Every structure is written in structure tokens, then in C-alpha cells.
Amino acid sequence: MSSLNRELVFLILQFLDEEKFSETVHKLEKESGVFFNMRYFEDCVLNGEWDEVEKYLSGFMKVEDNSHSSRIFFEIRKQRYLEALDEQDHSKAVEILRNDLKVFANFNQELFKDITKLLTLGNFRENEQLSKYGETKNARGIMLDEIKFLIESNPHFRDRLQFPSLRNMRLRTLINQSLNWQHHLCKNRKPDPDIKTLFVDHNCGQSNATVGGFPPLGAHGPFQPGPPLLTASHSRRMAYPSYEPHQSFPVGCMGLSAPRNAGSFLKRPRTPPTNNSAMDYQTAVSELALRRSRPLGIPEEVNNLPVNVFPVSYPGQISPHTSYSSDDLPKTVVANLNQGSSIKSLDFHPVHQTLLLGGTNIGDITIWEVASRERLVFENFKIWDLEACSETMQASMANDYIASVNRVVWSPDGSLFGVAYSKHIVHLYSYPGGGDLRNHVEIDAHVGNVSDIAFSHPNKQLCIITCGEDKAIKVWNAVTGNKLYTFEGHEAPVYSVCPHQNENIQFIFSTATDGKIKAWLYDNMGSRVNYDAPGHSCTRMAYSCDGTRLFSCGTNEDGESYLLEWDESEGAIKRSYHGLGKRTMGVVQFDTTKNRFLAAGDESHVKFWDMDNINLLTTTDAEGGLLASPCIRFNKEGMLLAVSTSDNGIKILANADGLRLLLPIEGHAADASRLVSGIVPQGPGTFGASSLAAKTSGGVADTKVPLTAMIGLNGDSQSLADVKPKTNDDLEKSKIRKLTEVNEPSQLCSLRLPDSLMATKIVSLTYTNSGRSVLALTYNAVHKLWKWQKNVSGKATTTVPPQLCQPSSGILMTNEISVANVDDAVPCFALSKNDSYVISASGGRISLFNMMTFNTMTKFMPPPPAATFLAFHPTDNNIMAIGMEDSSIRIYNVRTDKILHKLKGHQKRVTGLAFSNVLKVLVSSGSDSQLWLWSMDGWEKLAGKSLQIPAGRVPSLLARTLVQFHQDQMHLLVVHETQIAIYEAPKLDCLKQWIPRETKGPITDATYSCDSQSIYASFEDGSVCILSASTLRLRCRINPAAYLPSNPSTRLYPVVVAAHPSEPNQFALGLTDGGVHVLEPPESEGKWGTLPVENGGVLGVSSAVVGVRTRSRAANIRFDEVMCRGLGLICENTWKMA
């Protein structure tokens, strides 16, 4: 294929993707072979779409092409084979072996024999080489990493992995240029030409009607240029084109104005070679189009046409200078996001301007949706592959497995982000959106502290630049993680890097802790600049958004801070701004916005300057609570500003445009007028989100007013008049969420699992970690396992019934029952992380079962006392916490059969255990309605609390109290028959309570959804309530008639509820009649709870939600406000209870 034809295919691919012809896009990729879409390939592999995986690969290579190709196909087919064995589908495994894997016998006969022998094993993990094989999702991820490496090494994929950097709608632009030229050639040009087809050349003198039977395009009109930024362009999703980032390296040549020459600033500049094969193929053409006003040979009059037939806009064009005032600065606090640990770095997404990335002092990574106050992603620090790291790194982590985040930064298109840690490591994550976060590349980058990270595009190749304590700057390929350059020359640890491009010169500024500033070209020829920052300060540098002005901000050892503008051409200080403190705590952080303003966090304030004025413009304290030197970050358009706070949170400040930006996104869940007036209820601690959030996954957003104490009324449905809040003319009317009542079977998707065994009450229930099976434990100590083997995805669903698994021997997994206490037994089980084993008890000895063979592996710990709750240690599968009938907790090593510790604190039997690997604690609960918190290090008792039983409610003598950690590992769901509550560890402060009406009967069970956004609660009257986890607001009620038979022979209700591990809107119920029901919302809805309705609708308030704040030096509990959220009413009354 010629180069021009190849380029035409790329243009067509871009066009098809812009028009959302995704299936056609991938077919053309495969058939043309010009571009291998790694993102699409990854999705197919992770989803197990094996036929599509092989079809797509076949467009680029064959099995016999080379060793890389053979290995790629082998790994894929081997994974299919292992998954079939894991599902106990031996017929499918034999088919794969015979049809797909046999071809590799010619390459390695012994290997093929070993693979065949796996069929004879009950569990292929018995093979030593496969003993560490995890669950399917993780196994696919590991295999995918290896295949990606093979693909990048395979010569058949050379020049096929990078999509060229194209301007948006490039094909349309070329067509528009052609039509303009055709119109120019018309002898009788019309001022308003009517162009209806592209099938023939345009001619104003004739009717441009259909020729040869082709239909006209009149209904669609001519192609119109799209928006400057394409939200999901093909090139952005597959490659990394030159989008101008918010932060670090605006490309000067993309604008209409002539870029400034950096030559005089860079001593001995060396222009990079121009024969780079990776150079953007259309750069010269697009730059020429920008630099001249008309095509060659076209007279001036063409540009003076009364009507531009097909106007062409270029995203790179820079608008004339706009006048701003200090009112344009974001200074109004609109939200608090409680991170839970100290914020070290922030960065807004370059495209989705309300997505905020944050990193903390304990290595946590969080992505916030600022508009909804929703924590989309929460990731703890961990090394992905410690064995691959250097010995120095391994030794460092052995001493202290904690690392602070030094810097987080998005890639230019927002598809990746990088994290620099205080110990050696840099992580690159892929972020497709939502809650989906994927490990991309882990780099053991520096010895010691990694101070900074930035993205760059040298030679049109996406790279990351890092610097660190080892005094080096390094450049890495962002796709493969391979090191490209190392720059050495600093005599002190390097503190920051700032990449930039000026014309065709690309370079990096670096600053060190001794105040030295250097500049480097990508040529390993040493530094080109060597300056001293004023006061030898620890300095960070940044360009204005348009890349024309260079600034720095730093603080020296004496606490003196300097905010400067530099003259690039002279390498000299152009301005020194006044207003920073003389004794600063820490290093002052700064940012730029709108090509006009500077901001710095200093003296617990945010200080602002006009770039053209050295005097302080204005300040804000963001209503107090800021750190002495807070982290600050503007979003790309400068409408929002994120600032770190002293209570481990983030405040979001907005200007008028920022408020309008938040409103359409919040729309369905937010009361916009309250947002402006500042009376949106605040969520407590780090868990309670404001009523602006329809749902939260990590909890932790609140707004700026005092904490809500009580929501709802005494159980009666009421309609109260709204208290009219302050309003803003620019904002819409407030909206509220309507409670969904599900009364009919047609209003949901329900499936009762088939069961041929004796029907006995379900007492414990869980999904397997893979989401492919449901495991139940019955009252008579028998386990039942259902598998969705016929479903294409393999996941549990209501559309395809599963199979009840029974061993060929007919011997079921059955617990030992103690005859003395059949009715008093508290059945319990715990599943291993790889779904291979289950540990279970029903009043007798604890049994360990093999989930594949149903065999009993061992039994241990005979009663008395009997086990009442089981939980695996989060990092060691050999260690278990076992709650006992005698109120004690045993820390037990299964492998050595030894009790390591015995914990005492409860007064009655233990009914719940939950580990937090973040806090390194164990929380226990018991029938005594008490909570205890234990250290995982020495197992000492750290804290204890008693549940607040509602007045007038008398719980049963041995009522269970259950506990479950939120996915942030800090907030705790506590379930009691009288209430559902949210507590915060490690202090065990009660943040919220939800108290149902007594007419509903006791709560039988409750659990978080897999994303911790919802809580599923079952009741003795047969109903199921779905609550918002952040606010404990009732979102949906499923009445018994919707899923239970109309005239049951016995009293029928759900005893236990289990949430699907990866589908947040699916859950299962275990019933008193032995049935198990799986429930999902209708496909048309997609989630539980309807869309918001306009204010004025009446929402029945049927339960009380109590948010509690305990005083540190007082015994009384203060209820600050009554908030009727469903009705939008705030009563200013305040109560105090002794």
C-alpha cells in the first residue's frame, strides 16, 4: 500500500470513529492492517471475547510468521483452555486442545503433553507450575501484559501501534477545502451556494442535483465543522495526539501567532533530526495552512467571499486576548471532598474538567467527579511486581511498605495518568473512565525519592519524564516503560521537571534542591542552561497555558519564597511578584490560569496575581481550614480551583462559569440554588456525601455547611412546604430524586435459582469472587453451588439460569453439626480469594472444602465453643479470624493448625468481623451490640463503641450485629435488626443512622454493593430497601409481591442478601423456604431508582436517617439540624440530648 493510500485509510478510520461506526472501524483496521488498536484488543481479551481476539490478530499476523506470533497465539489459546478447565467444562477443554493447541505440538511436543495431562487433574492448580494461577480476571490481566510485550517486540507490528496525530475532522477539512476551491472556479459564483452532493464537482451555474441515480444530500446539508475538541476521537483514544495540556508543555507552533525563538535562551542549541520516521505526516501541511491565508495559486478574492461555503476551524487557533477581572477567579467554596489522608498533589483532567486526580501522603490515589462529589476511583499504594524491582527497592519496601505520592499528572488526552512516589517507583495507569482503572506500566525509576513526573512528546512519541533523589532526569516510553534518555549533571537531588516545545526545539527544564536550574535537549549532550534560582530556593517551573510565558515559584531553607516570571530569550528574571510570606512552612505551590493569572498557596490562603502586575491582586482563605502551604490546582479553563485542607480534605472553589459548569452535570441530583446559597447539607466525616450526589463510591464528599443531624421524620409520609433558599438567576430550579416503588414482577428482572435438593432455609449466601457462581449454606449445614456455565460472559445474570453443581459421588459439601445446639448454631463461611476453597461451620468443627471437587480437606477446632463468624486475613490466606460462641476471637493459622492470639472484649457471641488493610485493623461486632477495633500488628484492643439503639426498640436477646468495610477501607457499614449505621474507623465514630419503620419488621441483613455506592437491606416483611450509601437516603423499595409468590404456604422472607462482586446493581437473596433469588433492575432502567423529578413532587418519608457527630470532650450528642432532604426542607431548630 502506498503511503498516500495508507494515510487515506487513517483519515477514513478517524471519520468512521467520529461517526460512531465502531464495528466498521475495527473491521477496517483488521482488513487494512495499517493500525493495531491496542485498546480494543485489551478490552476483547479482558472480556474473554476469544473468537474476536483471534480474528482481529489474524489481520496482522499468522501463527507461523515468527516466534513472537506463535507465542502470542499460544498464550491466548492456553488461557482459553485453563478457563474451560476452571469451569469444569472438560468437553470444551478437549475441543480447544484438539483444534487450537495441537498445532503447537510441532514446536514443543513435551509442553503439549504437559498441557494434556491437566485434563486428568481435579484442579489444574495441583500442577506446581500453575499453583499460583488466580481467578480468571487477574489471570487474563497477567497474560495480557505478556502479550502486549510480545506484540511490541514483533516486527509484524512495526509502525502499526501508533495512530498519527490528526486534527479533528481532518477528512471533512480536506473536503471543505476542495469545495471552496471548486466554488472559486465557478464562473458565476453565487453568494450562498446550494451544495447537495459530493458525487459530482460543484458548479453554481447548474442545479447540483443527483447524477446517475445517486440520492441528494439535501436533508443533511453540507459537512459542518464540529466542535474544537472531539470528545471521543479515534486518534485520541488510540494514540496520543498533541492536545494542549493544562499543565506542562503547550505547543507553540500550534497557534496562529509566531512562536518565540528559544535559541538564545538555550545555549548551544541542537535542533533534533528532521528525518524522524515518527514525525506527524500532516504537520507540514497543517502548519502551512495556518501560516497562509489561501492555497497556492488562489487569488485574494477567494478569501473575501461573502459566504464561506464550508467554514473550516482549526482547534489550534488562539483567540484574541480577552479581558479578565478578579471576579473571574474561582473564590466561592462549593464543596469539600474528604480524602482521609493528607493531599500531596492534585491535577484536573485535561478534557473532562470536573474530574480531579489526587494523591496522598500514604500513597492513596483518588479520582473525584467534582460535580457529583463522587469518588470514582480509590487505589491504595502497592507494588505490582516487587520481584522485578531492584534489590535496593525491595530492601526499602521490606523496612516500610508505605510510600507517599509526590506528584500526580494526567497525560495530554487524559487516557493515562502518572504517579511519582517517594520510593523509587513510578506508576502509569490507564483510565478509560468511570470507576475503571487499569495498571499500565510500573517503573523502578530512581534510587530513593521520585520527586516529579511530567508527560512529553519528543519526536511525536508519548513519554514521561521523571527526576529524583539520585540527581538524575530520565525519559521513558510511556507505552512500554523502556528508558530512552538519562540526563545527569545536577549536584543535588532534582526537585522538578518542566518539558516544553518551542518551534521545532523540544527541551526540559529541571530544578534541584540546591536552587540550580538547568535545561536539556533530547540528545544526551549535557545541559544547555545553568542558572541559580533566587535564594537557592527549591523551585518548580510552569508555562502559561499558551506556552509563551515562563514562571517559577520556590522556597528556600529559611522559608523565603519567590514567585518569578523569566525572560526566556535572556535567561533573566523579568518580574518578581510581591506578597508571599517571609517564613513559609514547606514549599509554596503555584499554578497559572487563563494566560492572565497566577495563584499560590501560602500562609493558609490562596493568593492571586495578575501576570502583568507584581503586586498582590486578591486573596481568599476558602472559609478557613487550609494548610499553611496548600496544594492548589486550576482546571484547564480556570473555572474551578482545588485546594488541600488541614483536615485531610480538598476544597473546590468556583467562579460563575464554574457554577454553570457544575450545574448541568449535577442537574439530576443537585439543588443548584443551595449550591450558591451555601445551605446544601454537609456529609459527615469522610463518608457522607452531600445531597448533591445521587451516589458516591468512596464516600467522601460534603459541602460547606454544618453536618446534618437528622433526615426524615418519625415514619409517617408527609408533605411539607419548602423553605425557599437563596437563588441565582443563572441556575436552574432544584431537583429531587424520586423514590422508586417496585410492586410488580414486570418492574424488575428476577430469577429463582433451580434447585433439586431438599428445600431448607438459607442462612449464609455469597457470590464467588469471579461473579460466576453463587454459594449458599442452608440450615441443615449443606452447601449449594450454582454456576452460570451457559452464559456467554460467564457472569451471574437473571436472563440465563445457572446449573446447580453436584459432585459425581453425590456427596455434598456438608458441615458437621453439634447435636447439642442445632437451633442455637450460627452457620458461617468464608471463601478464599481465588474461589478454590471455602471454610465453613454450622455449630460443629470448622470444615475446609475444595470448591472444585467438593472434597473435605480437613476439619479443625471442635466445639465448645463453636465458631460463629469466619474471615480471612487480607494479605495471608493461611491466617483467619474466627469469632466464637464464647465471645472471644481466635486468630488462627490454618497451615500450622495453631491459635496465634485470643482476643477478648465482647460480652456475647461474635457475629461479625471485618478487616481494613489500609488501617491495619480488625473490627468485630457481637450480639452484645458492641463494636471493637483491634490492631493487626499486635492484636491489641484500640477502641470500642456500643450501638445507639433507637428509643422504644427492644432488640432480641441474640440479635446479630454485622460489619462490612466500605471500599475505601475507612468507613464501616454496621447492620443491626433495628438500624443501619455508618461508622468511621479508627475512632468508631457513628456518622449516620437509618432507622426503618417498626411496621416493616426487623432488618434481616444488609450489604454494600460492589462499588459501595448502594446498600441492599432485607426485612422480615419480605421487602428489600436500596439506600444511597453516602446519605442513607432510601432510593428504591422492592415489595414482596414483585419477586415472591402471591400465596406462599409458609411465612416467606429473605434471611440473607449478597451483592455481585462486579455488577453494582445485581444482588441475591436467600429465603426462608430455601430459595435463592437473583434480582436486577429492568434493562431499560439500568439501575435501582428513577431519574430526578422537578421539585414539587411529594416523596414519602418512611424512615429516619440520623447523622451523628460526637464531641471529643462532652458526653452529650448534638443534633445540629433537621433536614428533610426528600422534600427540600431545612428547619433551623437545634436539639441537645444528654
Coordinates of N, CA and C in Angstrom, one line a residue, residues 260-269 505 528-529 531 567-571:
R260 N 7.9 32.1 19.8 CA 9.1 32.8 20.1 C 10.3 31.9 20.0
N261 N 11.4 32.5 19.6 CA 12.6 31.7 19.4 C 13.3 31.4 20.7
A262 N 13.5 30.1 20.9 CA 14.2 29.7 22.2 C 15.7 29.6 22.0
G263 N 16.1 29.9 20.9 CA 17.5 29.6 20.6 C 18.5 30.4 21.5
S264 N 18.1 31.7 21.7 CA 19.0 32.5 22.5 C 19.0 32.1 24.0
F265 N 17.9 31.5 24.4 CA 17.8 31.0 25.8 C 18.6 29.7 26.0
L266 N 18.5 28.9 25.1 CA 19.2 27.6 25.2 C 20.6 27.7 24.6
K267 N 21.6 27.7 25.4 CA 23.0 27.8 24.9 C 23.3 26.5 24.1
R268 N 24.1 26.8 23.0 CA 24.4 25.7 22.1 C 23.3 24.8 21.7
P269 N 22.2 25.4 21.2 CA 21.0 24.6 20.9 C 21.3 23.6 19.7
I505 N 12.1 23.0 18.5 CA 13.1 22.6 19.6 C 12.3 22.2 20.8
R528 N 22.1 22.7 28.7 CA 22.3 23.9 27.9 C 22.2 25.1 28.7
V529 N 21.6 25.1 29.9 CA 21.4 26.2 30.8 C 21.8 25.9 32.2
Y531 N 21.5 28.0 35.7 CA 21.2 29.3 36.4 C 21.0 28.9 37.9
D567 N 12.5 35.8 31.6 CA 12.7 36.2 30.2 C 13.4 35.1 29.5
E568 N 12.7 34.3 28.6 CA 13.3 33.2 28.0 C 14.5 33.5 27.2
S569 N 14.4 34.6 26.4 CA 15.4 35.0 25.4 C 16.7 35.3 26.1
E570 N 16.6 35.9 27.3 CA 17.8 36.3 28.0 C 18.2 35.4 29.2
G571 N 17.3 34.6 29.6 CA 17.6 33.7 30.8 C 17.7 34.5 32.0

